[in-house]
């Protein structure tokens, strides 16, 4: 249900998304969605909540955070069958919805990470790390299932991608 709702709210403005449409895409009854979430607004608020992904992504000590971020991003994508962060880039909603989605991303991802980092330029480094994670998600979306990223192990992806992220974690 969440996956279908994420897709619906990413591809259509809020006003055009219906509980029936989400239910049909999820293969469940509309009443099940209402029972689980109550209202379309509550479902939307669940969809724009990046905290569960942020908790998993940033749940490692700073010295190994770069590698952990790459491994966790790939794991989350596989488990959720979609990218946990990328919807912030592709939302087609009206300006108020895009503004809310970006504000939540900043608060729950970038600001959270800023609070974890030490040293100078923590905010700038957090924004760059968030960009690296979005770039990884976009790369995996573009090149899977038939690109080189589909034919390598997650550990190999981390070997190649994590050092750049880790240098931003460590700072100058």
C-alpha atoms as an extended CHARMM CRD file, in Angstrom:
* protein
*
       172  EXT
         1         1  UNK       CA              0.0000000000        0.0000000000        0.0000000000  PROA      1               0.0000000000
         2         2  UNK       CA              2.7880000000        2.4110000000        0.9000000000  PROA      2               0.0000000000
         3         3  UNK       CA              4.6310000000        1.6570000000       -2.3340000000  PROA      3               0.0000000000
         4         4  UNK       CA              1.4940000000        2.2990000000       -4.3920000000  PROA      4               0.0000000000
         5         5  UNK       CA              0.8320000000        5.5070000000       -2.4520000000  PROA      5               0.0000000000
         6         6  UNK       CA              4.4200000000        6.7130000000       -2.9190000000  PROA      6               0.0000000000
         7         7  UNK       CA              4.1360000000        6.1450000000       -6.6220000000  PROA      7               0.0000000000
         8         8  UNK       CA              0.7430000000        7.8450000000       -6.8470000000  PROA      8               0.0000000000
         9         9  UNK       CA              1.7840000000       10.9150000000       -4.8520000000  PROA      9               0.0000000000
        10        10  UNK       CA              5.0380000000       11.1640000000       -6.8010000000  PROA      10              0.0000000000
        11        11  UNK       CA              3.4000000000       10.9780000000      -10.2080000000  PROA      11              0.0000000000
        12        12  UNK       CA              0.2410000000       13.0110000000       -9.6100000000  PROA      12              0.0000000000
        13        13  UNK       CA             -0.7520000000       16.1300000000       -7.7080000000  PROA      13              0.0000000000
        14        14  UNK       CA             -2.3630000000       15.4360000000       -4.3410000000  PROA      14              0.0000000000
        15        15  UNK       CA             -5.8260000000       16.4680000000       -5.5700000000  PROA      15              0.0000000000
        16        16  UNK       CA             -5.7150000000       13.8800000000       -8.3560000000  PROA      16              0.0000000000
        17        17  UNK       CA             -4.7260000000       10.9690000000       -6.1160000000  PROA      17              0.0000000000
        18        18  UNK       CA             -7.5990000000        8.8420000000       -4.8390000000  PROA      18              0.0000000000
        19        19  UNK       CA             -7.7390000000        6.1330000000       -2.2130000000  PROA      19              0.0000000000
        20        20  UNK       CA             -9.4850000000        3.9260000000       -4.7870000000  PROA      20              0.0000000000
        21        21  UNK       CA             -6.6400000000        4.4290000000       -7.2530000000  PROA      21              0.0000000000
        22        22  UNK       CA             -4.0420000000        3.5760000000       -4.6320000000  PROA      22              0.0000000000
        23        23  UNK       CA             -6.0420000000        0.5250000000       -3.5750000000  PROA      23              0.0000000000
        24        24  UNK       CA             -6.3080000000       -0.6750000000       -7.1720000000  PROA      24              0.0000000000
        25        25  UNK       CA             -2.5550000000       -0.2280000000       -7.7030000000  PROA      25              0.0000000000
        26        26  UNK       CA             -1.8180000000       -2.0610000000       -4.4490000000  PROA      26              0.0000000000
        27        27  UNK       CA             -4.2960000000       -4.8550000000       -5.1760000000  PROA      27              0.0000000000
        28        28  UNK       CA             -6.2640000000       -4.2500000000       -1.9840000000  PROA      28              0.0000000000
        29        29  UNK       CA             -9.6730000000       -2.8520000000       -1.1400000000  PROA      29              0.0000000000
        30        30  UNK       CA            -10.0910000000        0.8790000000       -0.4720000000  PROA      30              0.0000000000
        31        31  UNK       CA            -11.5890000000        0.0100000000        2.9230000000  PROA      31              0.0000000000
        32        32  UNK       CA             -8.3200000000       -1.6760000000        3.9460000000  PROA      32              0.0000000000
        33        33  UNK       CA             -6.4050000000        1.5180000000        3.2040000000  PROA      33              0.0000000000
        34        34  UNK       CA             -8.9550000000        3.5840000000        5.1330000000  PROA      34              0.0000000000
        35        35  UNK       CA             -8.7640000000        1.1410000000        8.0480000000  PROA      35              0.0000000000
        36        36  UNK       CA             -4.9510000000        1.3110000000        8.1020000000  PROA      36              0.0000000000
        37        37  UNK       CA             -4.4430000000        5.0450000000        7.4850000000  PROA      37              0.0000000000
        38        38  UNK       CA             -7.7970000000        6.7300000000        8.0330000000  PROA      38              0.0000000000
        39        39  UNK       CA             -7.5970000000        9.5700000000        5.5450000000  PROA      39              0.0000000000
        40        40  UNK       CA             -5.7860000000       10.4760000000        2.3650000000  PROA      40              0.0000000000
        41        41  UNK       CA             -3.9910000000       13.2050000000        4.3270000000  PROA      41              0.0000000000
        42        42  UNK       CA             -2.7230000000       10.6680000000        6.8880000000  PROA      42              0.0000000000
        43        43  UNK       CA             -1.5450000000        8.3860000000        4.0770000000  PROA      43              0.0000000000
        44        44  UNK       CA              0.2000000000       11.3360000000        2.3860000000  PROA      44              0.0000000000
        45        45  UNK       CA              1.9240000000       12.2180000000        5.6840000000  PROA      45              0.0000000000
        46        46  UNK       CA              3.1680000000        8.6340000000        5.9400000000  PROA      46              0.0000000000
        47        47  UNK       CA              4.5050000000        8.7950000000        2.3900000000  PROA      47              0.0000000000
        48        48  UNK       CA              6.3850000000       12.0530000000        2.9810000000  PROA      48              0.0000000000
        49        49  UNK       CA              7.9740000000       10.7450000000        6.1800000000  PROA      49              0.0000000000
        50        50  UNK       CA             11.6740000000       10.1280000000        5.5800000000  PROA      50              0.0000000000
        51        51  UNK       CA             12.4480000000        9.3540000000        9.2460000000  PROA      51              0.0000000000
        52        52  UNK       CA             12.3440000000        5.5290000000        8.9840000000  PROA      52              0.0000000000
        53        53  UNK       CA             14.8320000000        5.5810000000        6.0860000000  PROA      53              0.0000000000
        54        54  UNK       CA             17.0010000000        8.1970000000        7.8220000000  PROA      54              0.0000000000
        55        55  UNK       CA             17.1050000000        6.1170000000       11.0110000000  PROA      55              0.0000000000
        56        56  UNK       CA             18.4320000000        3.1210000000        9.0780000000  PROA      56              0.0000000000
        57        57  UNK       CA             20.7640000000        5.1460000000        6.8820000000  PROA      57              0.0000000000
        58        58  UNK       CA             22.4110000000        7.0550000000        9.7100000000  PROA      58              0.0000000000
        59        59  UNK       CA             22.4750000000        4.1680000000       12.1830000000  PROA      59              0.0000000000
        60        60  UNK       CA             26.2390000000        3.5880000000       12.1400000000  PROA      60              0.0000000000
        61        61  UNK       CA             29.2830000000        5.2200000000       13.7250000000  PROA      61              0.0000000000
        62        62  UNK       CA             30.8370000000        8.0520000000       11.7050000000  PROA      62              0.0000000000
        63        63  UNK       CA             34.0800000000        6.1970000000       10.8680000000  PROA      63              0.0000000000
        64        64  UNK       CA             32.1730000000        3.6180000000        8.7710000000  PROA      64              0.0000000000
        65        65  UNK       CA             29.1420000000        5.6740000000        7.8150000000  PROA      65              0.0000000000
        66        66  UNK       CA             30.0070000000        6.0320000000        4.1080000000  PROA      66              0.0000000000
        67        67  UNK       CA             30.0280000000        2.2930000000        3.5150000000  PROA      67              0.0000000000
        68        68  UNK       CA             26.9880000000        1.8040000000        5.7210000000  PROA      68              0.0000000000
        69        69  UNK       CA             25.0730000000        4.4230000000        3.7000000000  PROA      69              0.0000000000
        70        70  UNK       CA             25.7520000000        2.6470000000        0.4010000000  PROA      70              0.0000000000
        71        71  UNK       CA             24.9360000000       -0.8120000000        1.7320000000  PROA      71              0.0000000000
        72        72  UNK       CA             21.7870000000        0.4290000000        3.4570000000  PROA      72              0.0000000000
        73        73  UNK       CA             20.5710000000        2.3700000000        0.4040000000  PROA      73              0.0000000000
        74        74  UNK       CA             20.7990000000       -0.7580000000       -1.7420000000  PROA      74              0.0000000000
        75        75  UNK       CA             19.1600000000       -2.8630000000        0.9770000000  PROA      75              0.0000000000
        76        76  UNK       CA             16.3170000000       -0.3640000000        1.4570000000  PROA      76              0.0000000000
        77        77  UNK       CA             15.7220000000       -0.1950000000       -2.3050000000  PROA      77              0.0000000000
        78        78  UNK       CA             15.4770000000       -3.9710000000       -2.4480000000  PROA      78              0.0000000000
        79        79  UNK       CA             13.2310000000       -4.2870000000        0.6100000000  PROA      79              0.0000000000
        80        80  UNK       CA             10.9530000000       -1.3870000000       -0.3110000000  PROA      80              0.0000000000
        81        81  UNK       CA             11.0820000000       -2.1850000000       -4.0300000000  PROA      81              0.0000000000
        82        82  UNK       CA             11.8140000000        1.4610000000       -4.5960000000  PROA      82              0.0000000000
        83        83  UNK       CA             14.1600000000        4.1990000000       -3.5590000000  PROA      83              0.0000000000
        84        84  UNK       CA             13.5700000000        5.5420000000       -0.0290000000  PROA      84              0.0000000000
        85        85  UNK       CA             14.7000000000        9.0920000000       -0.8980000000  PROA      85              0.0000000000
        86        86  UNK       CA             14.4000000000        9.7010000000       -4.6230000000  PROA      86              0.0000000000
        87        87  UNK       CA             10.7240000000       10.6740000000       -4.5140000000  PROA      87              0.0000000000
        88        88  UNK       CA             11.8270000000       14.1000000000       -3.2700000000  PROA      88              0.0000000000
        89        89  UNK       CA             13.2850000000       14.7810000000       -6.7290000000  PROA      89              0.0000000000
        90        90  UNK       CA             10.5050000000       13.4340000000       -8.9220000000  PROA      90              0.0000000000
        91        91  UNK       CA              7.3910000000       14.6920000000       -7.1790000000  PROA      91              0.0000000000
        92        92  UNK       CA              5.0520000000       16.2810000000       -9.7110000000  PROA      92              0.0000000000
        93        93  UNK       CA              2.6090000000       17.6700000000       -7.1840000000  PROA      93              0.0000000000
        94        94  UNK       CA              1.5890000000       21.2890000000       -6.9740000000  PROA      94              0.0000000000
        95        95  UNK       CA              4.0590000000       23.7340000000       -5.4620000000  PROA      95              0.0000000000
        96        96  UNK       CA              2.7200000000       23.4010000000       -1.8980000000  PROA      96              0.0000000000
        97        97  UNK       CA              3.1800000000       19.6180000000       -1.9870000000  PROA      97              0.0000000000
        98        98  UNK       CA              6.6850000000       19.8330000000       -3.4650000000  PROA      98              0.0000000000
        99        99  UNK       CA              7.5920000000       22.4570000000       -0.8630000000  PROA      99              0.0000000000
       100       100  UNK       CA              6.3260000000       20.2200000000        1.9450000000  PROA      100             0.0000000000
       101       101  UNK       CA              8.1550000000       17.1790000000        0.5700000000  PROA      101             0.0000000000
       102       102  UNK       CA             11.4280000000       19.1040000000        0.2650000000  PROA      102             0.0000000000
       103       103  UNK       CA             11.0090000000       20.6520000000        3.7170000000  PROA      103             0.0000000000
       104       104  UNK       CA             10.4740000000       17.2180000000        5.2500000000  PROA      104             0.0000000000
       105       105  UNK       CA             13.5150000000       15.8720000000        3.3750000000  PROA      105             0.0000000000
       106       106  UNK       CA             15.6590000000       18.7470000000        4.6460000000  PROA      106             0.0000000000
       107       107  UNK       CA             14.4120000000       18.3480000000        8.1980000000  PROA      107             0.0000000000
       108       108  UNK       CA             14.4230000000       14.5540000000        8.4190000000  PROA      108             0.0000000000
       109       109  UNK       CA             17.4460000000       13.7370000000        6.2650000000  PROA      109             0.0000000000
       110       110  UNK       CA             19.7780000000       16.6910000000        5.7500000000  PROA      110             0.0000000000
       111       111  UNK       CA             19.2860000000       18.3440000000        9.1440000000  PROA      111             0.0000000000
       112       112  UNK       CA             19.4790000000       14.9720000000       10.9000000000  PROA      112             0.0000000000
       113       113  UNK       CA             22.7780000000       14.2400000000        9.1720000000  PROA      113             0.0000000000
       114       114  UNK       CA             24.0900000000       17.7460000000        9.8860000000  PROA      114             0.0000000000
       115       115  UNK       CA             23.5410000000       17.0640000000       13.5770000000  PROA      115             0.0000000000
       116       116  UNK       CA             25.6470000000       13.9010000000       13.3880000000  PROA      116             0.0000000000
       117       117  UNK       CA             28.6320000000       15.3900000000       11.5730000000  PROA      117             0.0000000000
       118       118  UNK       CA             31.4750000000       17.1060000000       13.3550000000  PROA      118             0.0000000000
       119       119  UNK       CA             33.8940000000       19.7490000000       12.2270000000  PROA      119             0.0000000000
       120       120  UNK       CA             33.5760000000       22.6570000000        9.8210000000  PROA      120             0.0000000000
       121       121  UNK       CA             31.0040000000       22.8960000000        7.0330000000  PROA      121             0.0000000000
       122       122  UNK       CA             28.7630000000       20.2110000000        8.5520000000  PROA      122             0.0000000000
       123       123  UNK       CA             25.6560000000       21.5620000000        6.8000000000  PROA      123             0.0000000000
       124       124  UNK       CA             27.3780000000       21.7730000000        3.4220000000  PROA      124             0.0000000000
       125       125  UNK       CA             28.8250000000       18.2870000000        3.8090000000  PROA      125             0.0000000000
       126       126  UNK       CA             25.4030000000       16.9110000000        4.8330000000  PROA      126             0.0000000000
       127       127  UNK       CA             23.7990000000       18.4310000000        1.7350000000  PROA      127             0.0000000000
       128       128  UNK       CA             26.5240000000       16.9510000000       -0.4710000000  PROA      128             0.0000000000
       129       129  UNK       CA             26.1080000000       13.5220000000        1.1470000000  PROA      129             0.0000000000
       130       130  UNK       CA             22.3450000000       13.7120000000        0.5830000000  PROA      130             0.0000000000
       131       131  UNK       CA             23.0840000000       14.5480000000       -3.0520000000  PROA      131             0.0000000000
       132       132  UNK       CA             25.4040000000       11.5640000000       -3.3130000000  PROA      132             0.0000000000
       133       133  UNK       CA             22.6640000000        9.2930000000       -1.9410000000  PROA      133             0.0000000000
       134       134  UNK       CA             20.1220000000       10.7090000000       -4.3920000000  PROA      134             0.0000000000
       135       135  UNK       CA             22.6530000000       10.1990000000       -7.1810000000  PROA      135             0.0000000000
       136       136  UNK       CA             23.1810000000        6.5910000000       -6.1440000000  PROA      136             0.0000000000
       137       137  UNK       CA             19.4300000000        6.0270000000       -6.1170000000  PROA      137             0.0000000000
       138       138  UNK       CA             19.0690000000        7.5960000000       -9.5650000000  PROA      138             0.0000000000
       139       139  UNK       CA             21.9530000000        5.5210000000      -10.9440000000  PROA      139             0.0000000000
       140       140  UNK       CA             20.4660000000        2.3070000000       -9.6300000000  PROA      140             0.0000000000
       141       141  UNK       CA             17.0580000000        3.2380000000      -11.0370000000  PROA      141             0.0000000000
       142       142  UNK       CA             18.4750000000        4.0780000000      -14.4550000000  PROA      142             0.0000000000
       143       143  UNK       CA             20.8330000000        1.1540000000      -14.8790000000  PROA      143             0.0000000000
       144       144  UNK       CA             19.0760000000       -1.7490000000      -13.2270000000  PROA      144             0.0000000000
       145       145  UNK       CA             18.1630000000       -4.4570000000      -14.1790000000  PROA      145             0.0000000000
       146       146  UNK       CA             20.4190000000       -4.5550000000      -17.2250000000  PROA      146             0.0000000000
       147       147  UNK       CA             23.3250000000       -2.1960000000      -16.4660000000  PROA      147             0.0000000000
       148       148  UNK       CA             26.6760000000       -2.8120000000      -14.8440000000  PROA      148             0.0000000000
       149       149  UNK       CA             25.2610000000       -2.0090000000      -11.3970000000  PROA      149             0.0000000000
       150       150  UNK       CA             22.9390000000       -4.9950000000      -11.7630000000  PROA      150             0.0000000000
       151       151  UNK       CA             25.8810000000       -7.2920000000      -12.4300000000  PROA      151             0.0000000000
       152       152  UNK       CA             28.0030000000       -6.4020000000       -9.4280000000  PROA      152             0.0000000000
       153       153  UNK       CA             27.7130000000       -7.1330000000       -5.7520000000  PROA      153             0.0000000000
       154       154  UNK       CA             26.5270000000       -4.6370000000       -3.1990000000  PROA      154             0.0000000000
       155       155  UNK       CA             29.9330000000       -4.8700000000       -1.5310000000  PROA      155             0.0000000000
       156       156  UNK       CA             31.6410000000       -3.8970000000       -4.7970000000  PROA      156             0.0000000000
       157       157  UNK       CA             29.3130000000       -0.9140000000       -5.1780000000  PROA      157             0.0000000000
       158       158  UNK       CA             30.2440000000        0.1040000000       -1.6430000000  PROA      158             0.0000000000
       159       159  UNK       CA             33.9700000000       -0.3750000000       -2.3940000000  PROA      159             0.0000000000
       160       160  UNK       CA             33.6840000000        2.0870000000       -5.2720000000  PROA      160             0.0000000000
       161       161  UNK       CA             31.0920000000        4.5810000000       -4.0190000000  PROA      161             0.0000000000
       162       162  UNK       CA             31.5730000000        4.7600000000       -0.2440000000  PROA      162             0.0000000000
       163       163  UNK       CA             35.0380000000        6.3910000000       -0.1240000000  PROA      163             0.0000000000
       164       164  UNK       CA             33.6950000000        9.5920000000       -1.7020000000  PROA      164             0.0000000000
       165       165  UNK       CA             30.8530000000        9.7320000000        0.7880000000  PROA      165             0.0000000000
       166       166  UNK       CA             33.1630000000        8.8960000000        3.6670000000  PROA      166             0.0000000000
       167       167  UNK       CA             35.4670000000       11.7880000000        2.7760000000  PROA      167             0.0000000000
       168       168  UNK       CA             32.4590000000       14.0990000000        3.1620000000  PROA      168             0.0000000000
       169       169  UNK       CA             31.5530000000       12.4510000000        6.4740000000  PROA      169             0.0000000000
       170       170  UNK       CA             35.0970000000       12.9130000000        7.7870000000  PROA      170             0.0000000000
       171       171  UNK       CA             35.4600000000       16.4830000000        6.5530000000  PROA      171             0.0000000000
       172       172  UNK       CA             38.6640000000       18.4310000000        6.2000000000  PROA      172             0.0000000000
